[in-house]
């Protein structure tokens, strides 16, 4: 597993005082694999303990888990992320990244390419435009604007709240957000065990 900064692409240096990013100072590391694999995902779930890891579930045919990670220092986990890739009829190749995080962690914003660590202020005034079904409960999601930020990245960002934490979804290309007009299913796979044996892992990791 690689120890990276949850807020940027830097790797972290370990010292007696903790893990340090040269831009963001001391942060809890984002632990992610060199390449996604079933064994690595087992390590990820053990490190995350009871923190949820949300995966599109059941994973549609031809879709793969391309990356995952957990933010955890010496204390309990603060965030998890999973990236899946597949294809849909209107969009062709599609990538969906799911982040669950405690407020102030910054991983969702880094994956989304937005400036604010938490989506709260941005989504409070608007209406939800997307929805997922999480362990059979509908979860409304609000659009997070990316227009002021990196225009070169073709993506949609939506965010909401699940289990008292921020839930972010980043979809590429941007038009793939129409996947989320119905009841797109997500599940917490942290206790799923043997069912995950059937999940394909690997392929190119996301470009964030
Ligand atoms: Zn950093």
Short mmCIF file of C-alpha atoms and ligand atoms in Angstrom, two decimals:
data_model
loop_
_atom_site.label_atom_id
_atom_site.label_comp_id
_atom_site.label_asym_id
_atom_site.label_seq_id
_atom_site.Cartn_x
_atom_site.Cartn_y
_atom_site.Cartn_z
CA UNK A 1 0.00 0.00 0.00
CA UNK A 2 1.14 3.54 -0.79
CA UNK A 3 0.75 6.34 1.78
CA UNK A 4 -0.46 9.41 -0.11
CA UNK A 5 -1.90 12.78 0.83
CA UNK A 6 -5.73 12.78 0.90
CA UNK A 7 -5.76 16.35 -0.44
CA UNK A 8 -3.29 16.12 -3.34
CA UNK A 9 -1.23 13.67 -5.39
CA UNK A 10 1.88 13.85 -3.16
CA UNK A 11 3.30 10.84 -1.41
CA UNK A 12 3.87 11.34 2.32
CA UNK A 13 7.07 11.29 4.35
CA UNK A 14 6.91 9.46 7.66
CA UNK A 15 8.60 11.04 10.67
CA UNK A 16 8.44 10.63 14.42
CA UNK A 17 5.64 13.24 14.44
CA UNK A 18 3.49 11.52 11.83
CA UNK A 19 2.90 11.58 8.08
CA UNK A 20 3.64 14.83 6.29
CA UNK A 21 2.71 16.31 2.90
CA UNK A 22 5.00 19.08 1.72
CA UNK A 23 1.94 21.17 0.79
CA UNK A 24 -0.62 20.19 3.43
CA UNK A 25 1.52 19.43 6.48
CA UNK A 26 0.66 16.57 8.81
CA UNK A 27 -2.29 14.57 7.49
CA UNK A 28 -3.69 11.08 8.01
CA UNK A 29 -2.46 9.02 5.01
CA UNK A 30 -4.60 7.84 2.12
CA UNK A 31 -3.66 4.17 1.79
CA UNK A 32 -4.13 2.88 -1.73
CA UNK A 33 -2.69 0.00 -3.76
CA UNK A 34 -0.17 0.09 -6.62
CA UNK A 35 -2.75 -1.84 -8.64
CA UNK A 36 -6.25 -2.89 -7.60
CA UNK A 37 -6.58 -6.56 -6.63
CA UNK A 38 -8.81 -8.78 -4.52
CA UNK A 39 -6.08 -9.28 -1.90
CA UNK A 40 -5.40 -5.56 -1.74
CA UNK A 41 -9.11 -4.92 -1.28
CA UNK A 42 -9.07 -7.30 1.69
CA UNK A 43 -6.24 -5.24 3.20
CA UNK A 44 -8.26 -2.10 2.52
CA UNK A 45 -11.35 -3.43 4.32
CA UNK A 46 -9.28 -4.53 7.33
CA UNK A 47 -7.68 -1.08 7.58
CA UNK A 48 -11.06 0.66 7.23
CA UNK A 49 -12.57 -1.52 10.01
CA UNK A 50 -16.17 -0.42 10.53
CA UNK A 51 -15.93 2.63 8.22
CA UNK A 52 -18.18 1.94 5.19
CA UNK A 53 -16.79 1.35 1.69
CA UNK A 54 -19.53 2.03 -0.85
CA UNK A 55 -19.46 0.11 -4.10
CA UNK A 56 -22.01 0.12 -6.93
CA UNK A 57 -23.72 -3.16 -6.10
CA UNK A 58 -24.42 -5.43 -7.76
CA UNK A 59 -21.65 -4.40 -10.12
CA UNK A 60 -22.98 -4.48 -13.70
CA UNK A 61 -21.50 -6.96 -16.18
CA UNK A 62 -18.18 -5.82 -17.65
CA UNK A 63 -17.53 -3.29 -14.86
CA UNK A 64 -14.34 -3.45 -12.82
CA UNK A 65 -12.96 -1.98 -9.61
CA UNK A 66 -9.97 0.07 -10.75
CA UNK A 67 -8.85 1.76 -7.52
CA UNK A 68 -9.67 2.14 -3.83
CA UNK A 69 -8.27 3.77 -0.73
CA UNK A 70 -8.82 4.52 2.94
CA UNK A 71 -7.72 7.60 4.91
CA UNK A 72 -6.46 6.53 8.28
CA UNK A 73 -3.74 7.74 10.63
CA UNK A 74 -3.28 6.48 14.16
CA UNK A 75 -6.93 7.05 14.99
CA UNK A 76 -9.94 5.54 13.27
CA UNK A 77 -10.60 5.79 9.52
CA UNK A 78 -11.86 9.14 8.16
CA UNK A 79 -12.69 8.35 4.53
CA UNK A 80 -12.87 5.66 1.89
CA UNK A 81 -12.97 5.80 -1.90
CA UNK A 82 -13.61 3.29 -4.67
CA UNK A 83 -13.37 3.80 -8.42
CA UNK A 84 -15.18 1.58 -10.92
CA UNK A 85 -15.08 1.61 -14.71
CA UNK A 86 -17.35 0.12 -17.34
CA UNK A 87 -19.41 1.25 -20.26
CA UNK A 88 -22.95 2.41 -20.89
CA UNK A 89 -24.99 2.61 -24.08
CA UNK A 90 -25.05 6.42 -24.45
CA UNK A 91 -21.61 7.25 -23.05
CA UNK A 92 -19.26 4.41 -23.95
CA UNK A 93 -16.45 4.14 -21.36
CA UNK A 94 -17.57 5.52 -18.00
CA UNK A 95 -15.75 5.98 -14.71
CA UNK A 96 -17.51 6.41 -11.37
CA UNK A 97 -15.69 7.32 -8.18
CA UNK A 98 -17.45 7.06 -4.80
CA UNK A 99 -16.11 8.77 -1.67
CA UNK A 100 -17.47 8.58 1.86
CA UNK A 101 -15.76 10.93 4.29
CA UNK A 102 -15.89 12.75 7.60
CA UNK A 103 -16.21 16.54 7.18
CA UNK A 104 -12.89 18.30 6.64
CA UNK A 105 -11.00 15.32 5.21
CA UNK A 106 -10.63 16.80 1.72
CA UNK A 107 -10.51 13.54 -0.25
CA UNK A 108 -13.84 14.11 -2.02
CA UNK A 109 -12.82 17.58 -3.12
CA UNK A 110 -9.46 16.31 -4.36
CA UNK A 111 -11.12 13.54 -6.42
CA UNK A 112 -13.73 15.98 -7.71
CA UNK A 113 -11.21 18.69 -8.52
CA UNK A 114 -13.11 21.31 -6.50
CA UNK A 115 -11.70 23.84 -4.08
CA UNK A 116 -13.85 23.53 -0.95
CA UNK A 117 -13.21 20.56 1.33
CA UNK A 118 -16.90 20.08 2.04
CA UNK A 119 -19.80 20.56 -0.35
CA UNK A 120 -22.16 21.97 2.30
CA UNK A 121 -22.31 25.65 1.43
CA UNK A 122 -22.69 24.96 -2.26
CA UNK A 123 -25.54 22.47 -2.07
CA UNK A 124 -27.64 24.05 0.63
CA UNK A 125 -29.52 26.39 -1.70
CA UNK A 126 -30.22 24.06 -4.60
CA UNK A 127 -32.44 21.04 -5.25
CA UNK A 128 -31.16 17.48 -5.48
CA UNK A 129 -30.72 16.39 -9.10
CA UNK A 130 -29.61 12.78 -8.66
CA UNK A 131 -30.32 9.86 -6.42
CA UNK A 132 -28.74 6.58 -5.44
CA UNK A 133 -30.17 3.71 -3.45
CA UNK A 134 -27.91 2.86 -0.56
CA UNK A 135 -28.66 -0.45 1.17
CA UNK A 136 -32.26 0.05 -0.11
CA UNK A 137 -32.62 3.63 1.19
CA UNK A 138 -32.91 6.48 -1.35
CA UNK A 139 -30.14 9.08 -0.91
CA UNK A 140 -30.63 12.44 -2.67
CA UNK A 141 -27.55 14.02 -4.24
CA UNK A 142 -26.96 17.66 -5.11
CA UNK A 143 -24.86 19.00 -7.96
CA UNK A 144 -21.49 20.46 -6.97
CA UNK A 145 -20.30 23.09 -9.42
CA UNK A 146 -16.97 22.48 -11.08
CA UNK A 147 -17.26 25.42 -13.47
CA UNK A 148 -14.97 27.73 -11.50
CA UNK A 149 -12.27 25.12 -11.20
CA UNK A 150 -10.55 22.82 -13.68
CA UNK A 151 -12.45 23.21 -16.95
CA UNK A 152 -10.25 20.70 -18.74
CA UNK A 153 -11.76 17.79 -16.84
CA UNK A 154 -15.01 16.41 -18.31
CA UNK A 155 -16.87 15.31 -15.20
CA UNK A 156 -20.00 15.65 -13.09
CA UNK A 157 -19.85 15.91 -9.31
CA UNK A 158 -22.77 15.26 -6.98
CA UNK A 159 -22.76 15.04 -3.20
CA UNK A 160 -25.07 14.34 -0.31
CA UNK A 161 -25.09 12.78 3.13
CA UNK A 162 -25.10 9.13 4.11
CA UNK A 163 -24.62 7.76 7.59
CA UNK A 164 -23.67 11.19 8.95
CA UNK A 165 -20.81 11.57 6.45
CA UNK A 166 -20.38 13.26 3.09
CA UNK A 167 -21.03 11.04 0.10
CA UNK A 168 -19.44 12.21 -3.16
CA UNK A 169 -19.81 10.72 -6.63
CA UNK A 170 -17.58 11.84 -9.48
CA UNK A 171 -18.64 10.65 -12.95
CA UNK A 172 -16.65 10.81 -16.17
CA UNK A 173 -17.69 11.83 -18.74
CA UNK A 174 -19.99 14.51 -17.31
CA UNK A 175 -22.97 13.14 -19.26
CA UNK A 176 -22.77 9.90 -17.26
CA UNK A 177 -24.54 11.67 -14.39
CA UNK A 178 -27.76 10.49 -16.07
CA UNK A 179 -26.93 7.09 -14.59
CA UNK A 180 -28.12 8.59 -11.33
CA UNK A 181 -31.62 9.66 -12.35
CA UNK A 182 -33.16 6.44 -11.08
CA UNK A 183 -32.24 4.21 -8.22
CA UNK A 184 -28.61 3.46 -8.88
CA UNK A 185 -27.65 0.89 -6.24
CA UNK A 186 -24.75 1.34 -3.84
CA UNK A 187 -23.92 -0.96 -0.96
CA UNK A 188 -21.53 -0.90 1.96
CA UNK A 189 -19.31 -3.88 1.17
CA UNK A 190 -17.27 -3.72 4.38
CA UNK A 191 -18.88 -6.88 5.73
CA UNK A 192 -19.57 -8.67 2.47
CA UNK A 193 -16.63 -11.10 2.52
CA UNK A 194 -16.84 -13.97 0.06
CA UNK A 195 -19.28 -12.23 -2.31
CA UNK A 196 -16.41 -9.97 -3.34
CA UNK A 197 -14.53 -12.94 -4.85
CA UNK A 198 -16.61 -12.50 -8.01
CA UNK A 199 -15.70 -8.83 -8.44
CA UNK A 200 -13.21 -8.10 -11.24
CA UNK A 201 -10.31 -5.89 -10.15
CA UNK A 202 -7.73 -4.08 -12.24
CA UNK A 203 -7.54 -2.03 -15.40
CA UNK A 204 -6.29 1.53 -15.74
CA UNK A 205 -6.70 3.51 -12.49
CA UNK A 206 -8.58 6.82 -12.58
CA UNK A 207 -6.72 9.89 -13.71
CA UNK A 208 -7.10 12.06 -10.61
ZN1 LIG B 1 -1.05 17.22 0.06
#
